[in-house]
GROMACS .gro file of C-alpha atoms in nm:
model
  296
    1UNK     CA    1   9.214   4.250   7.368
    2UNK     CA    2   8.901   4.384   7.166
    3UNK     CA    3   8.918   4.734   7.267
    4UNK     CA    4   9.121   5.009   7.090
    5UNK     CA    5   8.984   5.284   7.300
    6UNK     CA    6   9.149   5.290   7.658
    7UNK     CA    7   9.310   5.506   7.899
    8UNK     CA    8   9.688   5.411   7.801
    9UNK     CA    9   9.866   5.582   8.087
   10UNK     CA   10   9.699   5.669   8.385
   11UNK     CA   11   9.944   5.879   8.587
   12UNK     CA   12  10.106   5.788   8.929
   13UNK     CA   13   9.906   5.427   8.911
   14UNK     CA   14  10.091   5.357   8.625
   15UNK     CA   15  10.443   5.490   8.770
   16UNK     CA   16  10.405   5.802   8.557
   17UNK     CA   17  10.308   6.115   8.754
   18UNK     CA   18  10.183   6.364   8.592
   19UNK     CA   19  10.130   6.157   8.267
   20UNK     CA   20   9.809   6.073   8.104
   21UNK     CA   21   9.758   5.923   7.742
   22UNK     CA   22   9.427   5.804   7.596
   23UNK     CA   23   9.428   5.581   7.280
   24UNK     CA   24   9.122   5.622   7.081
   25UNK     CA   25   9.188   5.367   6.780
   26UNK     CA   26   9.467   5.532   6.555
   27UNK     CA   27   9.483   5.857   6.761
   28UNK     CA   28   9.659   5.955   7.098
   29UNK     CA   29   9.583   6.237   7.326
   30UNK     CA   30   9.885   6.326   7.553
   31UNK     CA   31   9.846   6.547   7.891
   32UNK     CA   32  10.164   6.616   8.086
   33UNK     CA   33  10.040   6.794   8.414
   34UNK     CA   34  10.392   6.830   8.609
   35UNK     CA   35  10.731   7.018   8.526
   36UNK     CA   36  10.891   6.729   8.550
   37UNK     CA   37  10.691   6.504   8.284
   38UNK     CA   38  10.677   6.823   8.020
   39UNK     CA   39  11.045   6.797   8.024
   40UNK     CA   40  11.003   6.438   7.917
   41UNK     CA   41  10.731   6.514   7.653
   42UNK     CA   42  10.942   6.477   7.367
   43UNK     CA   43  11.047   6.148   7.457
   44UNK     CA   44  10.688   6.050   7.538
   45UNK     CA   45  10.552   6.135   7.181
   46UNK     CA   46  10.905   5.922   6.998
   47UNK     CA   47  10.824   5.627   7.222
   48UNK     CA   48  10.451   5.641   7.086
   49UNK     CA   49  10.512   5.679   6.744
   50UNK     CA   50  10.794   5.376   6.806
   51UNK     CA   51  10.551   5.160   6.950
   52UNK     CA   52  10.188   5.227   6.850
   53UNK     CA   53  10.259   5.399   6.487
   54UNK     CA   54   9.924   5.621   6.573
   55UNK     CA   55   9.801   5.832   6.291
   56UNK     CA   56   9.798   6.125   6.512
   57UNK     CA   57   9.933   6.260   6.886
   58UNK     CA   58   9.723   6.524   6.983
   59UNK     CA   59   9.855   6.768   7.307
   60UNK     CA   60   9.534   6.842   7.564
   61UNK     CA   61   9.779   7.060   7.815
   62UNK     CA   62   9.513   7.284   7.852
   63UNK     CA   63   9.430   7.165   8.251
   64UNK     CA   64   9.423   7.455   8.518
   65UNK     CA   65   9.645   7.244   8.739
   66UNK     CA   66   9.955   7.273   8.498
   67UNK     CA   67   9.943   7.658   8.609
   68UNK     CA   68  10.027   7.549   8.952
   69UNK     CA   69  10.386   7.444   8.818
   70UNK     CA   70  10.421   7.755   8.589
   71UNK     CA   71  10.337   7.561   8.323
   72UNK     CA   72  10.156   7.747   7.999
   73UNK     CA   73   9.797   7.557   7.883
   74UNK     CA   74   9.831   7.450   7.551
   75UNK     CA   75   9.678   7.234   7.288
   76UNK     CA   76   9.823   7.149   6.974
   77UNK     CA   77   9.913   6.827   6.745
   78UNK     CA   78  10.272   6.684   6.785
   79UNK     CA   79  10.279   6.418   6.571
   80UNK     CA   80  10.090   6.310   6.239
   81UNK     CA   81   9.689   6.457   6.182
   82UNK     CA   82   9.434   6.424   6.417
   83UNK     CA   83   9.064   6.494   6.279
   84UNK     CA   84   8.782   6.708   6.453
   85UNK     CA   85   8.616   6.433   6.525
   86UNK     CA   86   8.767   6.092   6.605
   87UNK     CA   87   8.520   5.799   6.523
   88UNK     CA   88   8.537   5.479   6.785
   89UNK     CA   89   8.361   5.182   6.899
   90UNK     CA   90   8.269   5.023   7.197
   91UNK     CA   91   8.045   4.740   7.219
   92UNK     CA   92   7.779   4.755   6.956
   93UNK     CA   93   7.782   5.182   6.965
   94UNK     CA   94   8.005   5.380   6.824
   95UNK     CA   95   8.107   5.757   6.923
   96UNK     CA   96   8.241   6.075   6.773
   97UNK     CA   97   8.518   6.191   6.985
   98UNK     CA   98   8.627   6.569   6.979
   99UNK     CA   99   8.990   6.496   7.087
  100UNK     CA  100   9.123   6.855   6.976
  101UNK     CA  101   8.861   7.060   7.175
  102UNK     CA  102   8.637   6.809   7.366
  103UNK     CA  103   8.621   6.803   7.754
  104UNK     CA  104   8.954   6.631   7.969
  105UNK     CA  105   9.026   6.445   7.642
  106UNK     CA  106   8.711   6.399   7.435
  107UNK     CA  107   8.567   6.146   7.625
  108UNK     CA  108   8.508   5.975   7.961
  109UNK     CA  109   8.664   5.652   7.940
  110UNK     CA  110   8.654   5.612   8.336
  111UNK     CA  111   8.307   5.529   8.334
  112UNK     CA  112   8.312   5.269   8.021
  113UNK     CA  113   8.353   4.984   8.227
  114UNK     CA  114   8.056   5.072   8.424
  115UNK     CA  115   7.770   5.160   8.110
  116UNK     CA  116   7.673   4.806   8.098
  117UNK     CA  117   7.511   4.859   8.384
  118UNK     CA  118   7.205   5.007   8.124
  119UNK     CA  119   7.192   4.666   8.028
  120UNK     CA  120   7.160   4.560   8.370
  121UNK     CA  121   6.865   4.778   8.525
  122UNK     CA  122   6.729   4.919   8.151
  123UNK     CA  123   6.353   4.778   8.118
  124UNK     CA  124   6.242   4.777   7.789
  125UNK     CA  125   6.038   5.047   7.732
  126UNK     CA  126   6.176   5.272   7.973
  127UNK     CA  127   6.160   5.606   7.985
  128UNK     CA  128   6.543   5.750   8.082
  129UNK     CA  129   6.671   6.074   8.179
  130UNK     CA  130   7.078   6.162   8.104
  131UNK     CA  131   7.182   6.435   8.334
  132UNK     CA  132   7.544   6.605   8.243
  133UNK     CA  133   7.532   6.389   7.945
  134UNK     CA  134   7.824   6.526   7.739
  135UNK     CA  135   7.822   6.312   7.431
  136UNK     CA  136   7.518   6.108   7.555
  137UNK     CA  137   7.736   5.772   7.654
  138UNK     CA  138   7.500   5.660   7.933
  139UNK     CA  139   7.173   5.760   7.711
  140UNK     CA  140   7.283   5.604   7.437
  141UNK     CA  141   7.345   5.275   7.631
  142UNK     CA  142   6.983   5.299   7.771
  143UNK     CA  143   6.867   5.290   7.445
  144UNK     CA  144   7.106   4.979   7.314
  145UNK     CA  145   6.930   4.810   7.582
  146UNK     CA  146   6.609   4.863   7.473
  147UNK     CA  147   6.469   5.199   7.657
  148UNK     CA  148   6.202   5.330   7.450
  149UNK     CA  149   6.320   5.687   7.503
  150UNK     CA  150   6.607   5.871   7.673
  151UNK     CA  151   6.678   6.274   7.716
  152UNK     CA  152   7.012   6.394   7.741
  153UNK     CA  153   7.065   6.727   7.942
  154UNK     CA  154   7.399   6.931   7.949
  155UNK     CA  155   7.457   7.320   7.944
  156UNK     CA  156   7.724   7.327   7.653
  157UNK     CA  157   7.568   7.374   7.262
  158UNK     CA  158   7.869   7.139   7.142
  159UNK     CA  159   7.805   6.849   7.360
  160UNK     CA  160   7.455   6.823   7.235
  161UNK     CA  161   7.551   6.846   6.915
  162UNK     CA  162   7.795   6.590   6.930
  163UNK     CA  163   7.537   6.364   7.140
  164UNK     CA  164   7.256   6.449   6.867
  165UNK     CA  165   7.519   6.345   6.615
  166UNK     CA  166   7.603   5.992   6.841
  167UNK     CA  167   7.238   5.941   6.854
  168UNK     CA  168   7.246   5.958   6.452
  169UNK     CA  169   7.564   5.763   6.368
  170UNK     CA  170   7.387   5.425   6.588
  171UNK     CA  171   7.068   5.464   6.387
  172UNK     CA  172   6.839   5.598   6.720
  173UNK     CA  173   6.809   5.963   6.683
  174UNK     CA  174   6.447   5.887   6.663
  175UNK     CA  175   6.501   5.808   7.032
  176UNK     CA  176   6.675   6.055   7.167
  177UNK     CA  177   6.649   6.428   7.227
  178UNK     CA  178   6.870   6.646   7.387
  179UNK     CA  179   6.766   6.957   7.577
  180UNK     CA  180   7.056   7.260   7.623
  181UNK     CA  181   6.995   7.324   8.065
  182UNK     CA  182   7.147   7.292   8.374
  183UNK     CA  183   7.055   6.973   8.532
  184UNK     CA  184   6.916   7.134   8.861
  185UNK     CA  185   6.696   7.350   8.666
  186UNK     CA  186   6.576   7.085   8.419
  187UNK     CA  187   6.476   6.867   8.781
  188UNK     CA  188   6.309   7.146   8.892
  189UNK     CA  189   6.097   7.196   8.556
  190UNK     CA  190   6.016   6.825   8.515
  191UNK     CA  191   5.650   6.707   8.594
  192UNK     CA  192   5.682   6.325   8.456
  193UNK     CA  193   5.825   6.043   8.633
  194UNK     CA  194   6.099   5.895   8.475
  195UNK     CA  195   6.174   5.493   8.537
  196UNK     CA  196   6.598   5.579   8.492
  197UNK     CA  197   6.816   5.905   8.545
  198UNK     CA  198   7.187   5.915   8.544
  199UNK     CA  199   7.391   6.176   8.782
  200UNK     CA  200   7.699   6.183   8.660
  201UNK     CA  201   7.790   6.558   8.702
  202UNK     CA  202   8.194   6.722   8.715
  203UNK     CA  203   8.345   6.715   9.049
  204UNK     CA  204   8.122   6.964   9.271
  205UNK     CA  205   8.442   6.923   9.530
  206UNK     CA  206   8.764   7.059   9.365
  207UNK     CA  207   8.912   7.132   9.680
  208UNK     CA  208   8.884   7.147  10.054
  209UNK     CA  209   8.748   7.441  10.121
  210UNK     CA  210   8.464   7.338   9.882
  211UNK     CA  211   8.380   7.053  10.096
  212UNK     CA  212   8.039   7.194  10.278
  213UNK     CA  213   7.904   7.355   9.974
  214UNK     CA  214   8.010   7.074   9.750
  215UNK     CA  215   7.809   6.866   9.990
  216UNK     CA  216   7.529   7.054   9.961
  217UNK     CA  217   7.497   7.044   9.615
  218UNK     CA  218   7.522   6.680   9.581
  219UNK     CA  219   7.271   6.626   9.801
  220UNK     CA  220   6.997   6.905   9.665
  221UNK     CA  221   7.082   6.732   9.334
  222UNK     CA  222   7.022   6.396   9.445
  223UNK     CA  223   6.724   6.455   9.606
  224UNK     CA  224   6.579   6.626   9.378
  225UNK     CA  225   6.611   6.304   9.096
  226UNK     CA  226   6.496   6.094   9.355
  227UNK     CA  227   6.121   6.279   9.399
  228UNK     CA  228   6.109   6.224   8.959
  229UNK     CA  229   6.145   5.839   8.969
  230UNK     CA  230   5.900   5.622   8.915
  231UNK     CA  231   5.854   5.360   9.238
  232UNK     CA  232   6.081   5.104   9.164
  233UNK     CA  233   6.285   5.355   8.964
  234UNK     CA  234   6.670   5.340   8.928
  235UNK     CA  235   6.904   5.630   8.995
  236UNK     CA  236   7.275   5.620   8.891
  237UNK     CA  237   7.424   5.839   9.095
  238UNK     CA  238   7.850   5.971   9.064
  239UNK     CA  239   8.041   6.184   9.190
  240UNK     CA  240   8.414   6.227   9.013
  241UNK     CA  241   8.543   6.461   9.338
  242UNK     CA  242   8.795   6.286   9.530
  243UNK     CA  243   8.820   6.494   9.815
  244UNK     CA  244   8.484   6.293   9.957
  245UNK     CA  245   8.530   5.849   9.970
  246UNK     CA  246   8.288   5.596   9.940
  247UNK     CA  247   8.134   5.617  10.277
  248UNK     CA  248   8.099   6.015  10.291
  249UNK     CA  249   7.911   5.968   9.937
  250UNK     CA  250   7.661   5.713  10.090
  251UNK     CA  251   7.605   5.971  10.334
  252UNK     CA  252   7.548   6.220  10.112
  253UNK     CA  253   7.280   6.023   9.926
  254UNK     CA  254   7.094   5.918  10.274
  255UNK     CA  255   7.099   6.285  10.336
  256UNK     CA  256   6.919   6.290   9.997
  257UNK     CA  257   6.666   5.988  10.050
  258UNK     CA  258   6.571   6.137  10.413
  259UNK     CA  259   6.517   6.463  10.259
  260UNK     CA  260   6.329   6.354   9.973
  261UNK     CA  261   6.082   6.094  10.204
  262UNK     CA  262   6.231   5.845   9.932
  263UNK     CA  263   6.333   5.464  10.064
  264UNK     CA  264   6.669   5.351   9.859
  265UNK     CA  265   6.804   5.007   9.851
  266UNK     CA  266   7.147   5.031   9.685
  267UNK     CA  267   7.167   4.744   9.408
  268UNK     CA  268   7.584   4.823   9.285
  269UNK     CA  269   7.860   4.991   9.382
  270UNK     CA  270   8.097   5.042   9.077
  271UNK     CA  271   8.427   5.255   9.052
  272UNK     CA  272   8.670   5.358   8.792
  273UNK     CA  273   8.775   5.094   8.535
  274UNK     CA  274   9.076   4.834   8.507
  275UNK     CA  275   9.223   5.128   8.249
  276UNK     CA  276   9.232   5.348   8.538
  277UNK     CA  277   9.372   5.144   8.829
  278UNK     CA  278   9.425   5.224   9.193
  279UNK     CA  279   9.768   5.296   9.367
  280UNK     CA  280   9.665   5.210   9.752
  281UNK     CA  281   9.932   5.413   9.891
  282UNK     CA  282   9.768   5.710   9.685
  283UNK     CA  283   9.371   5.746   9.719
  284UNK     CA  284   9.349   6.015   9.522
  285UNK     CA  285   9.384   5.752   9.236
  286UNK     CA  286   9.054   5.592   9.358
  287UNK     CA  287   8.824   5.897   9.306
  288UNK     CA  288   8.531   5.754   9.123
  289UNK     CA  289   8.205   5.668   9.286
  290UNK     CA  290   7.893   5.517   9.117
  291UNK     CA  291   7.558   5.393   9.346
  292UNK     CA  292   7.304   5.193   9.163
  293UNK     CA  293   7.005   5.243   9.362
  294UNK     CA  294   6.645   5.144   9.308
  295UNK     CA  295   6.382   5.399   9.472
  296UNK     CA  296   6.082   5.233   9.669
   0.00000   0.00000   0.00000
């Protein structure tokens, strides 16, 4: 009831396939990733406007998997104005949101439910490290719960700038610095232990016959953060990729701990959120996975 920012439609777990809509305060972004749904797209966008009066519909058809129906990738607004950057708020931080051009749809509102785990396993005074940050979400959480320094690592120039900019808006760019690098490489280059880092990279699995090296790079990623933490450290660990479960990402990360001559006891296991619900008949709809482990 106090949120304005929310995945609105979230596909077949919503009785929709192929249909995704993200609210974020007065604007919508619409993708339609089936034949059948971008037949109905018109009717989508009048029932909107009907029933939420948004200042702006934005189109994000520009996902590879429309091409598999023949589809053309698109983006472009459909209804009303919709800024370069969307301001929104959740909890006591607000965000810029880059709902024309920004990744999926400007943000990742899948893992919102789970941020206040920073609040959870944060010290104050920590010292945290934001791996794949995009627009600095988790980092920026450290800091609202009272790390004394976090550094946000991504490869793409606009993400940091739009993270830098986050940092700004919420009054702690004092606090935060970004660094343009893959995350593997910036592991590799680190010498200081860090009490926090955050893995929440794209989906290394995209399809089957990714499965072994997607594996392997989970695990040489994991195990690598592992050897920077601090004893007693935390590691937030994801993995988006739902061609592996629950129980072949454990794995995974024992593969890590053994490798790394790390002990982990995990503290949470955390999924999607309630804006992105599960249909059991389909798990494919259950394709986040977040560990909260503490490093001994």
């Amino acid at each position: 009831p106090d949120r304005n920012t929310y995945r609105l439609v979230y596909g077949e777990s919503d009785l929709l396939p192929g249909l995704v809509i993200d609210r974020y305060g007065d604007y919508l972004a619409i993708q339609t990733l089936s034949a059948g749904m971008e037949r109905l797209q018109p009717l989508v966008v009048e029932s909107l406007v009907e029933m939420l009066n948004p200042r702006g519909i934005h189109l994000r058809n520009d996902s590879p998997v429309r091409s598999l129906e023949g589809l053309p990738l698109e983006k472009k607004t459909v209804h009303g104005h919709v800024p370069e950057a969307v301001q929104i708020a959740l909890g006591t931080l607000k965000f810029l949101v880059d709902v024309p051009n920004g990744q999926k749809t400007g943000f990742f509102l899948d893992q919102e439910a789970n941020r206040d785990l920073m609040a959870r396993f944060v010290r104050n005074g920590a010292r945290v490290l934001d791996l794949f940050c995009y627009t600095g979400a988790w980092g920026l959480h450290a800091l609202a719960a009272g790390a004394s320094r976090a550094v946000g690592v991504d490869s793409s120039r606009a993400a940091l700038k739009l993270a830098q900019e986050n940092a700004l808006l919420n009054g702690i760019g004092d606090r935060f610095e970004t660094v343009r690098d893959s995350a593997l490489d910036f592991l590799k280059k680190t010498h200081q232990p860090w009490d926090v880092i955050v893995l929440d990279p794209p989906a290394f699995i995209k399809s089957r016959a990714q499965l072994k090296e997607g594996r392997g790079a989970y695990i040489d990623l994991n195990r690598r953060a592992l050897g920077k933490l601090r004893p007693e450290g935390i590691l937030v660990t994801c993995s988006c990729s739902h061609h592996i479960n629950l129980s072949d990402f454990e794995e995974i990360l024992m593969t890590a701990t053994v490798q790394s001559g790390r002990r982990v006891s995990v503290l949470d296991v955390r999924s999607q959120g309630p804006d992105h619900p599960v249909l059991l008949p389909m798990p494919e709809t259950r394709y986040l996975k977040v560990l909260v482990c503490m490093v001994l």
